[in-house]
PDB file of C-alpha atoms in Angstrom:
ATOM      1  CA  VAL A   1       7.191  -8.387 -30.111  1.00 42.00           C
ATOM      2  CA  THR A   2       4.447  -6.273 -30.868  1.00 44.00           C
ATOM      3  CA  SER A   3       1.193  -6.467 -33.394  1.00 44.00           C
ATOM      4  CA  ASP A   4       1.920  -2.504 -34.141  1.00 46.00           C
ATOM      5  CA  PRO A   5       3.480  -2.563 -37.133  1.00 48.00           C
ATOM      6  CA  VAL A   6       5.421   1.100 -37.134  1.00 47.00           C
ATOM      7  CA  GLN A   7       6.603  -0.299 -33.469  1.00 46.00           C
ATOM      8  CA  ALA A   8       8.185  -2.663 -35.768  1.00 46.00           C
ATOM      9  CA  VAL A   9       9.863  -0.527 -37.897  1.00 47.00           C
ATOM     10  CA  LYS A  10      11.184   1.216 -34.653  1.00 45.00           C
ATOM     11  CA  GLY A  11      12.623  -1.531 -33.065  1.00 45.00           C
ATOM     12  CA  ALA A  12      13.706  -3.335 -36.234  1.00 47.00           C
ATOM     13  CA  VAL A  13      16.008  -0.310 -36.572  1.00 48.00           C
ATOM     14  CA  GLY A  14      17.416   0.166 -33.361  1.00 46.00           C
ATOM     15  CA  ALA A  15      14.984   3.041 -32.100  1.00 46.00           C
ATOM     16  CA  ALA A  16      12.630   1.626 -30.005  1.00 44.00           C
ATOM     17  CA  PRO A  17      13.592  -1.050 -27.612  1.00 43.00           C
ATOM     18  CA  LEU A  18      12.136  -4.956 -28.663  1.00 41.00           C
ATOM     19  CA  ALA A  19      10.227  -6.154 -25.671  1.00 46.00           C
ATOM     20  CA  VAL A  20      11.436  -9.219 -24.607  1.00 50.00           C
ATOM     21  CA  VAL A  21       8.661 -12.014 -24.762  1.00 59.00           C
ATOM     22  CA  ASP A  22       9.252 -15.731 -23.197  1.00 74.00           C
ATOM     23  CA  PRO A  23       6.628 -17.469 -26.108  1.00 78.00           C
ATOM     24  CA  GLU A  24       4.965 -19.671 -23.767  1.00 78.00           C
ATOM     25  CA  ALA A  25       3.486 -15.877 -21.823  1.00 83.00           C
ATOM     26  CA  ARG A  26       2.091 -15.138 -25.404  1.00 85.00           C
ATOM     27  CA  GLY A  27      -2.084 -15.629 -24.386  1.00 88.00           C
ATOM     28  CA  LEU A  28      -1.902 -14.128 -21.179  1.00 92.00           C
ATOM     29  CA  GLU A  29      -3.519 -11.009 -20.982  1.00 92.00           C
ATOM     30  CA  ILE A  30      -2.814  -8.686 -18.419  1.00 92.00           C
ATOM     31  CA  SER A  31      -4.594  -5.453 -16.690  1.00 92.00           C
ATOM     32  CA  VAL A  32      -4.097  -3.563 -13.440  1.00 92.00           C
ATOM     33  CA  TYR A  33      -7.324  -2.739 -11.212  1.00 92.00           C
ATOM     34  CA  GLU A  34      -6.443  -0.805  -8.744  1.00 92.00           C
ATOM     35  CA  SER A  35      -3.149   1.063  -7.180  1.00 92.00           C
ATOM     36  CA  TYR A  36      -2.784   2.772  -4.143  1.00 92.00           C
ATOM     37  CA  THR A  37      -0.730   4.858  -1.482  1.00 92.00           C
ATOM     38  CA  ALA A  38      -0.711   3.170   2.212  1.00 92.00           C
ATOM     39  CA  VAL A  39       1.685   3.968   5.100  1.00 92.00           C
ATOM     40  CA  THR A  40       2.445   0.707   7.024  1.00 92.00           C
ATOM     41  CA  SER A  41       2.938  -0.250  11.065  1.00 92.00           C
ATOM     42  CA  SER A  42       6.621   1.128  10.523  1.00 90.00           C
ATOM     43  CA  ARG A  43       5.774   4.436   9.196  1.00 92.00           C
ATOM     44  CA  THR A  44       6.810   3.547   5.231  1.00 91.00           C
ATOM     45  CA  GLU A  45       4.685   5.042   2.459  1.00 92.00           C
ATOM     46  CA  VAL A  46       4.145   2.439   0.191  1.00 92.00           C
ATOM     47  CA  PHE A  47       2.454   1.992  -4.098  1.00 93.00           C
ATOM     48  CA  VAL A  48       0.581  -0.216  -4.573  1.00 93.00           C
ATOM     49  CA  VAL A  49      -0.388  -2.224  -7.501  1.00 94.00           C
ATOM     50  CA  ASN A  50      -2.991  -4.813  -7.772  1.00 94.00           C
ATOM     51  CA  GLY A  51      -3.615  -6.630 -11.233  1.00 94.00           C
ATOM     52  CA  GLU A  52      -4.766  -9.529 -12.784  1.00 94.00           C
ATOM     53  CA  VAL A  53      -3.208 -12.494 -15.559  1.00 94.00           C
ATOM     54  CA  PHE A  54      -5.908 -13.605 -18.292  1.00 94.00           C
ATOM     55  CA  ASN A  55      -5.253 -16.707 -20.187  1.00 93.00           C
ATOM     56  CA  SER A  56      -6.817 -17.069 -22.883  1.00 93.00           C
ATOM     57  CA  THR A  57      -4.427 -20.001 -24.330  1.00 92.00           C
ATOM     58  CA  VAL A  58      -5.720 -23.539 -24.489  1.00 92.00           C
ATOM     59  CA  PHE A  59      -2.623 -24.396 -22.109  1.00 91.00           C
ATOM     60  CA  PRO A  60      -2.659 -23.964 -18.227  1.00 93.00           C
ATOM     61  CA  LYS A  61       0.570 -22.381 -16.865  1.00 92.00           C
ATOM     62  CA  LYS A  62       2.319 -21.834 -14.604  1.00 90.00           C
ATOM     63  CA  LEU A  63       5.314 -19.789 -13.197  1.00 90.00           C
ATOM     64  CA  VAL A  64       3.856 -16.075 -14.257  1.00 91.00           C
ATOM     65  CA  SER A  65       5.849 -13.783 -14.096  1.00 90.00           C
ATOM     66  CA  MET A  66       4.822  -9.875 -14.888  1.00 91.00           C
ATOM     67  CA  GLU A  67       7.154  -6.759 -15.139  1.00 93.00           C
ATOM     68  CA  VAL A  68       4.916  -3.856 -13.101  1.00 94.00           C
ATOM     69  CA  THR A  69       6.689  -0.233 -14.403  1.00 93.00           C
ATOM     70  CA  ILE A  70       6.024   3.499 -13.036  1.00 93.00           C
ATOM     71  CA  GLU A  71       6.203   5.533 -16.030  1.00 93.00           C
ATOM     72  CA  SER A  72       7.033   9.422 -16.404  1.00 92.00           C
ATOM     73  CA  ALA A  73       4.630  11.507 -18.589  1.00 90.00           C
ATOM     74  CA  THR A  74       7.310  11.585 -21.524  1.00 91.00           C
ATOM     75  CA  GLY A  75       7.815   7.660 -20.456  1.00 90.00           C
ATOM     76  CA  GLU A  76      10.044   7.574 -18.477  1.00 92.00           C
ATOM     77  CA  VAL A  77      10.329   4.465 -16.133  1.00 93.00           C
ATOM     78  CA  VAL A  78      10.957   5.941 -13.257  1.00 92.00           C
ATOM     79  CA  ALA A  79      10.679   2.488 -11.144  1.00 93.00           C
ATOM     80  CA  ARG A  80      10.355  -0.636 -12.308  1.00 93.00           C
ATOM     81  CA  GLN A  81       9.286  -4.626  -9.304  1.00 91.00           C
ATOM     82  CA  GLU A  82       8.761  -7.738 -10.963  1.00 90.00           C
ATOM     83  CA  ALA A  83       5.622  -9.740  -9.443  1.00 90.00           C
ATOM     84  CA  THR A  84       3.949 -13.424  -9.446  1.00 89.00           C
ATOM     85  CA  ALA A  85       0.832 -14.285 -10.515  1.00 90.00           C
ATOM     86  CA  GLY A  86      -0.843 -16.484  -7.587  1.00 85.00           C
ATOM     87  CA  ILE A  87      -0.456 -14.849  -4.621  1.00 83.00           C
ATOM     88  CA  THR A  88      -3.373 -13.867  -2.515  1.00 82.00           C
ATOM     89  CA  LEU A  89      -3.445  -9.827  -2.798  1.00 88.00           C
ATOM     90  CA  LEU A  90      -2.952  -7.554   0.923  1.00 89.00           C
ATOM     91  CA  THR A  91      -5.335  -5.530   1.575  1.00 91.00           C
ATOM     92  CA  ARG A  92      -5.083  -1.796   2.534  1.00 92.00           C
ATOM     93  CA  ASP A  93      -6.142  -2.380   5.971  1.00 93.00           C
ATOM     94  CA  GLN A  94      -3.486  -5.447   6.360  1.00 92.00           C
ATOM     95  CA  LEU A  95      -0.554  -3.354   5.033  1.00 90.00           C
ATOM     96  CA  GLU A  96      -0.373   0.071   7.217  1.00 92.00           C
ATOM     97  CA  LYS A  97      -0.832  -2.530  10.061  1.00 92.00           C
ATOM     98  CA  LEU A  98       2.539  -4.914   9.569  1.00 91.00           C
ATOM     99  CA  GLY A  99       5.249  -3.914   9.452  1.00 90.00           C
ATOM    100  CA  ASP A 100       7.977  -3.505   7.022  1.00 88.00           C
ATOM    101  CA  ILE A 101       9.609  -6.601   7.413  1.00 90.00           C
ATOM    102  CA  GLU A 102       6.598  -8.483   7.916  1.00 91.00           C
ATOM    103  CA  ILE A 103       5.123  -7.507   4.583  1.00 87.00           C
ATOM    104  CA  GLN A 104       8.662  -8.601   2.988  1.00 87.00           C
ATOM    105  CA  GLU A 105       8.196 -12.155   4.658  1.00 90.00           C
ATOM    106  CA  ARG A 106       5.026 -12.181   3.679  1.00 87.00           C
ATOM    107  CA  HIS A 107       5.024 -11.426  -0.125  1.00 82.00           C
ATOM    108  CA  VAL A 108       8.491 -13.707   0.031  1.00 84.00           C
ATOM    109  CA  GLU A 109       6.349 -16.534   1.441  1.00 86.00           C
ATOM    110  CA  ASP A 110       3.812 -15.974  -1.412  1.00 82.00           C
ATOM    111  CA  SER A 111       5.851 -15.902  -4.213  1.00 79.00           C
ATOM    112  CA  ARG A 112       7.217 -19.952  -3.452  1.00 80.00           C
ATOM    113  CA  ALA A 113       3.344 -20.788  -2.866  1.00 79.00           C
ATOM    114  CA  ALA A 114       2.565 -18.962  -6.302  1.00 78.00           C
ATOM    115  CA  GLU A 115       5.279 -21.359  -8.309  1.00 77.00           C
ATOM    116  CA  SER A 116       2.865 -24.234  -8.224  1.00 80.00           C
ATOM    117  CA  TRP A 117       0.415 -22.132  -8.758  1.00 85.00           C
ATOM    118  CA  VAL A 118      -1.802 -22.433 -12.213  1.00 91.00           C
ATOM    119  CA  ILE A 119      -3.556 -20.432 -13.405  1.00 92.00           C
ATOM    120  CA  ARG A 120      -5.802 -22.941 -15.749  1.00 92.00           C
ATOM    121  CA  SER A 121      -7.317 -21.801 -19.423  1.00 92.00           C
ATOM    122  CA  ASN A 122      -9.387 -19.526 -19.299  1.00 94.00           C
ATOM    123  CA  ARG A 123      -9.207 -18.423 -15.906  1.00 94.00           C
ATOM    124  CA  LYS A 124      -7.418 -15.617 -13.608  1.00 94.00           C
ATOM    125  CA  GLY A 125      -4.516 -15.012 -11.122  1.00 92.00           C
ATOM    126  CA  SER A 126      -4.058 -12.449  -9.617  1.00 92.00           C
ATOM    127  CA  PHE A 127      -0.639 -10.341  -8.841  1.00 92.00           C
ATOM    128  CA  GLN A 128       1.275  -7.482  -6.333  1.00 92.00           C
ATOM    129  CA  ALA A 129       3.492  -5.331  -6.811  1.00 92.00           C
ATOM    130  CA  ILE A 130       4.285  -3.223  -3.542  1.00 92.00           C
ATOM    131  CA  PHE A 131       7.156  -0.139  -4.525  1.00 92.00           C
ATOM    132  CA  THR A 132       8.990   1.289  -1.373  1.00 89.00           C
ATOM    133  CA  THR A 133      10.926   3.703  -3.936  1.00 87.00           C
ATOM    134  CA  PHE A 134       8.539   5.150  -6.183  1.00 88.00           C
ATOM    135  CA  PRO A 135       8.234   9.174  -7.373  1.00 87.00           C
ATOM    136  CA  PRO A 136       6.201  11.916  -5.244  1.00 88.00           C
ATOM    137  CA  GLY A 137       2.635  12.513  -6.495  1.00 89.00           C
ATOM    138  CA  VAL A 138       2.451  10.017  -8.167  1.00 89.00           C
ATOM    139  CA  GLY A 139      -1.086   8.803  -8.321  1.00 83.00           C
ATOM    140  CA  ASP A 140      -1.502  11.740  -9.859  1.00 86.00           C
ATOM    141  CA  PRO A 141      -2.308   9.864 -13.420  1.00 84.00           C
ATOM    142  CA  ALA A 142      -1.557  13.184 -15.513  1.00 86.00           C
ATOM    143  CA  LEU A 143       1.600  12.380 -14.699  1.00 90.00           C
ATOM    144  CA  TYR A 144       3.020   9.246 -14.485  1.00 92.00           C
ATOM    145  CA  GLU A 145       1.489   5.671 -15.333  1.00 92.00           C
ATOM    146  CA  VAL A 146       1.451   2.061 -14.147  1.00 92.00           C
ATOM    147  CA  LYS A 147       2.052  -0.375 -16.813  1.00 92.00           C
ATOM    148  CA  ALA A 148       2.624  -4.148 -16.490  1.00 92.00           C
ATOM    149  CA  LYS A 149       3.745  -6.952 -18.955  1.00 91.00           C
ATOM    150  CA  VAL A 150       4.156 -10.796 -19.037  1.00 91.00           C
ATOM    151  CA  ILE A 151       7.719 -12.053 -19.075  1.00 89.00           C
ATOM    152  CA  SER A 152       7.449 -14.601 -18.814  1.00 88.00           C
ATOM    153  CA  ALA A 153       5.060 -18.014 -18.186  1.00 89.00           C
ATOM    154  CA  THR A 154       5.831 -21.715 -18.454  1.00 89.00           C
ATOM    155  CA  ASN A 155       3.288 -24.219 -19.673  1.00 89.00           C
ATOM    156  CA  ALA A 156       1.900 -26.662 -16.900  1.00 85.00           C
ATOM    157  CA  GLY A 157       2.396 -30.349 -16.736  1.00 74.00           C
ATOM    158  CA  ALA A 158      -0.023 -32.894 -17.255  1.00 57.00           C
ATOM    159  CA  GLY A 159      -1.680 -33.645 -13.623  1.00 57.00           C
ATOM    160  CA  GLU A 160      -0.355 -29.857 -12.652  1.00 60.00           C
ATOM    161  CA  GLU A 161      -3.978 -28.163 -13.049  1.00 55.00           C
TER     162      GLU A 161
END
C-alpha cells in the first residue's frame, strides 16, 4: 500500500514489491531514533535498533508488530527482524552486562508481556530489534540504511485501554 502514485503503478505492473500491511496498522507512524553496536558479556557483537510507534488514530492499538530491516546502498535487504511495540528497552550497559541467552530470554519475556500492552490514541510505544547477524560497516549511513515499518496491529477492545 502506497500513497506515491509512481510506486503504485510500479507495484501494479510488477516492477516494485507490494507491501502488505494489516488495515488496522494504518495510522501508526514509526520512527527509528537510535542504532548502535554493542558487545555482550558472551563477547557477541550485536546491532541494536531502537524506535517508537505513534498511534495517530482514535482507536487504541495492541499487538503492534513491525519489521526492521537493514538495507544496502543499492536497496537490497541484508538483514530483517520482527519487533513488537511495548517492550522495555535494554540499554547499552545492560546489553554489555548480559549474556546472549539472558538477552534472548528477556526479549521473549518482554514480547509476551507486550501482547497485552495497548498504545492509546495519540500515544507512543517503544520497540527494539537486536540483530546478531549483520554486515560489517552497518553503522555507516553511506553503506547501509535502517528502516522499519508497521506490519500488523489490532484494535483494542473496550476495557483494554
